[in-house]
Short mmCIF file of C-alpha atoms in Angstrom, two decimals:
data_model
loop_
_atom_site.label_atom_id
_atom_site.label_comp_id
_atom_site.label_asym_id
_atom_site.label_seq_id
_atom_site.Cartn_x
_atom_site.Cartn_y
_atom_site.Cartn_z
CA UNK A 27 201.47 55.65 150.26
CA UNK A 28 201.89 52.74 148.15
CA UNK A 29 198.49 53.57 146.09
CA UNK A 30 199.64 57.07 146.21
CA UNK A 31 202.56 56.19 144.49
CA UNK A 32 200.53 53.86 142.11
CA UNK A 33 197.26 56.04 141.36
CA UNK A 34 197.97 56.96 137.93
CA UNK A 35 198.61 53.14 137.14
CA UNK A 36 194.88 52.27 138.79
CA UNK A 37 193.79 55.53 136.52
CA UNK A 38 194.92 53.99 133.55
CA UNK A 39 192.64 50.95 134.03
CA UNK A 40 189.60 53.42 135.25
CA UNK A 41 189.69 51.54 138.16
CA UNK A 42 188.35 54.37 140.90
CA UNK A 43 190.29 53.75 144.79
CA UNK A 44 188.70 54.66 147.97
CA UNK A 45 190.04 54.42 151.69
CA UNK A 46 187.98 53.24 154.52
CA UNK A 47 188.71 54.40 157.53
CA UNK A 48 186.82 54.21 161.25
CA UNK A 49 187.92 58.11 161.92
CA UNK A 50 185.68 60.96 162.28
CA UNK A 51 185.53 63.14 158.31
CA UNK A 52 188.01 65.30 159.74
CA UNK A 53 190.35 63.10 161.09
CA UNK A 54 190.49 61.38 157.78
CA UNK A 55 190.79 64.69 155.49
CA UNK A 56 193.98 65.84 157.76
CA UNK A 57 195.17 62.47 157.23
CA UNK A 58 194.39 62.26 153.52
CA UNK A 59 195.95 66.18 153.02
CA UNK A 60 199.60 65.10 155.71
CA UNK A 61 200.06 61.49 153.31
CA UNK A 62 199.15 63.77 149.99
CA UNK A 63 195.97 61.17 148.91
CA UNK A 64 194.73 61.97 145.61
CA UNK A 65 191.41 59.72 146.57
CA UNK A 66 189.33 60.21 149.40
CA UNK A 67 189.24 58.17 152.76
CA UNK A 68 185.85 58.01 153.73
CA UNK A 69 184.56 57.74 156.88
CA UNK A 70 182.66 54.44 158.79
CA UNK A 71 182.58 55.79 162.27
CA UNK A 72 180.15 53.32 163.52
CA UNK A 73 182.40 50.91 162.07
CA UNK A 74 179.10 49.14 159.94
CA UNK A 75 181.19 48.70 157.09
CA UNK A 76 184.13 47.18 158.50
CA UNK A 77 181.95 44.47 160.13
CA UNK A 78 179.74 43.77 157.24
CA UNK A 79 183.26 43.20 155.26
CA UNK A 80 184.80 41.40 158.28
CA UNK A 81 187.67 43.57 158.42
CA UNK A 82 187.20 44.89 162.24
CA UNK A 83 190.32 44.50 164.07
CA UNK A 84 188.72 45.21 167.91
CA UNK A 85 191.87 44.79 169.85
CA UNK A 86 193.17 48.18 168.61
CA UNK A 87 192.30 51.45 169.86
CA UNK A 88 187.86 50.17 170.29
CA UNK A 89 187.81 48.97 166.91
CA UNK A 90 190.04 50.05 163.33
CA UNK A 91 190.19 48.24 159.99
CA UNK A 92 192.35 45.86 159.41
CA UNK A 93 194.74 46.76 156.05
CA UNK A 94 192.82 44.86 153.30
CA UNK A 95 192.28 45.42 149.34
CA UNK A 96 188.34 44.90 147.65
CA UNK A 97 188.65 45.01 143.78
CA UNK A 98 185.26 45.06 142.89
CA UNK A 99 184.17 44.60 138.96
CA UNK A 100 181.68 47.13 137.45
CA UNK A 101 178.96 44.07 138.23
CA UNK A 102 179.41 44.35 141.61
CA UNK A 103 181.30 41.00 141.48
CA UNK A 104 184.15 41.06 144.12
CA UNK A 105 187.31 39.92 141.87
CA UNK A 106 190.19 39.86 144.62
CA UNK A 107 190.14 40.44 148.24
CA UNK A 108 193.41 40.42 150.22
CA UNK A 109 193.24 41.11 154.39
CA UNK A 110 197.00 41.85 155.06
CA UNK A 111 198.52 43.01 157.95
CA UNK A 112 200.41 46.34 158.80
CA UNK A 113 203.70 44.74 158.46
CA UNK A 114 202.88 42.66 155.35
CA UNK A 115 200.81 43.39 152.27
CA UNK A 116 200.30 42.91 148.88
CA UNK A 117 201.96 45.48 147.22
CA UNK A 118 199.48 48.04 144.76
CA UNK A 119 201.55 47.60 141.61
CA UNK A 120 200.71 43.77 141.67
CA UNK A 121 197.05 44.95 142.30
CA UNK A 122 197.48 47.71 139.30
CA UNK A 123 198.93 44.67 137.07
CA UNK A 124 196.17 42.70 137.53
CA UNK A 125 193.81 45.36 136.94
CA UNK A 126 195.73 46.35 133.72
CA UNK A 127 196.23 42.48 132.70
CA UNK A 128 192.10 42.66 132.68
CA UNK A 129 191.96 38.82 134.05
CA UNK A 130 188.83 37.59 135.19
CA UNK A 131 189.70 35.62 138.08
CA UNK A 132 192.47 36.18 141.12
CA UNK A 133 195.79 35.69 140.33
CA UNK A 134 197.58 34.00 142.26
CA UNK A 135 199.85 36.92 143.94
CA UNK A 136 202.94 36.26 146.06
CA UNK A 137 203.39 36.36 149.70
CA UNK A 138 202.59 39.85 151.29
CA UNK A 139 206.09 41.71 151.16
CA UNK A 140 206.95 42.83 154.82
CA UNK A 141 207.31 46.34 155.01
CA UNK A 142 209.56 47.44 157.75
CA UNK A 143 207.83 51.02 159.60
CA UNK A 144 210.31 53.93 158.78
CA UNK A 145 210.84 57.01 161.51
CA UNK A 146 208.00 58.57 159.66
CA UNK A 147 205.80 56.25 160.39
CA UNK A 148 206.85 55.71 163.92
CA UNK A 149 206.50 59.63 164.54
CA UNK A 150 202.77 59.38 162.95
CA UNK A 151 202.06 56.71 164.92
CA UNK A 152 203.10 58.25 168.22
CA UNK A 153 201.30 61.44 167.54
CA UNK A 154 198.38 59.74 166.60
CA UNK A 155 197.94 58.05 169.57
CA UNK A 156 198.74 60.82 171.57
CA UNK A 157 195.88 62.92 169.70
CA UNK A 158 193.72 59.92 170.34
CA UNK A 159 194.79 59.36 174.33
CA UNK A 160 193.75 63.44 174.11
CA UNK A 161 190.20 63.07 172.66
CA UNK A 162 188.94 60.33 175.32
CA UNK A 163 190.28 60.95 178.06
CA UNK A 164 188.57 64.24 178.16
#
């Protein structure tokens, strides 16, 4: 939700933001319609992606990306690269500001800010997992 929040800053710098995600399409568009994403998650079922990027977190649920941020220049030239964790991460306005700041190389960014799951997310998580004990065990 935090690049939700921030999309009109990344808009500003024409900067374009896509989601990654190791869920079937239509797992990802109900997800991407319930948070209110205005940019679309797309889907790396066979989780090619997320290993070429070495993001795949295999411990969870056969396989999920791990939280992470690619800003990638118009050359193709990865600029920043930050692999958080679902409690900590760098927040998307200090992404935005470098983006805005146009610098060329990394900042140096701050410690992740820990992010403490709401009942929201706790009730997302539960139902998620419930929707996902429901689809395998079939």
């Amino acid at each position: 939700m935090d690049y939700r929040d921030c999309f009109s800053r990344f808009a500003e710098t024409g900067a374009t933001i896509a989601g990654v995600s190791v869920d079937p399409p239509t797992v990802s568009a109900a997800i991407r319609q319930e948070l209110a994403l205005p940019f679309p998650i797309l889907s790396d079922v066979h989780r090619k992606v997320v290993k070429q990027w070495g993001i795949l977190n295999p411990r969870e649920r056969g396989g999920i990306a791990q939280p992470s941020v690619f800003v990638i220049d118009r050359d193709l030239r990865l600029r920043f690269r930050s692999t958080d964790r679902s409690s900590a991460r760098i927040p998307a306005e200090q992404i935005a500001a470098l983006l805005l700041n146009g610098e060329q190389a990394p900042p140096t960014l701050p410690s992740p800010q820990r992010r403490w799951p709401r009942l929201s997310d706790w009730t997302r998580a539960l139902r998620n997992a419930i929707r996902f004990r429901r689809q395998h065990s079939s």
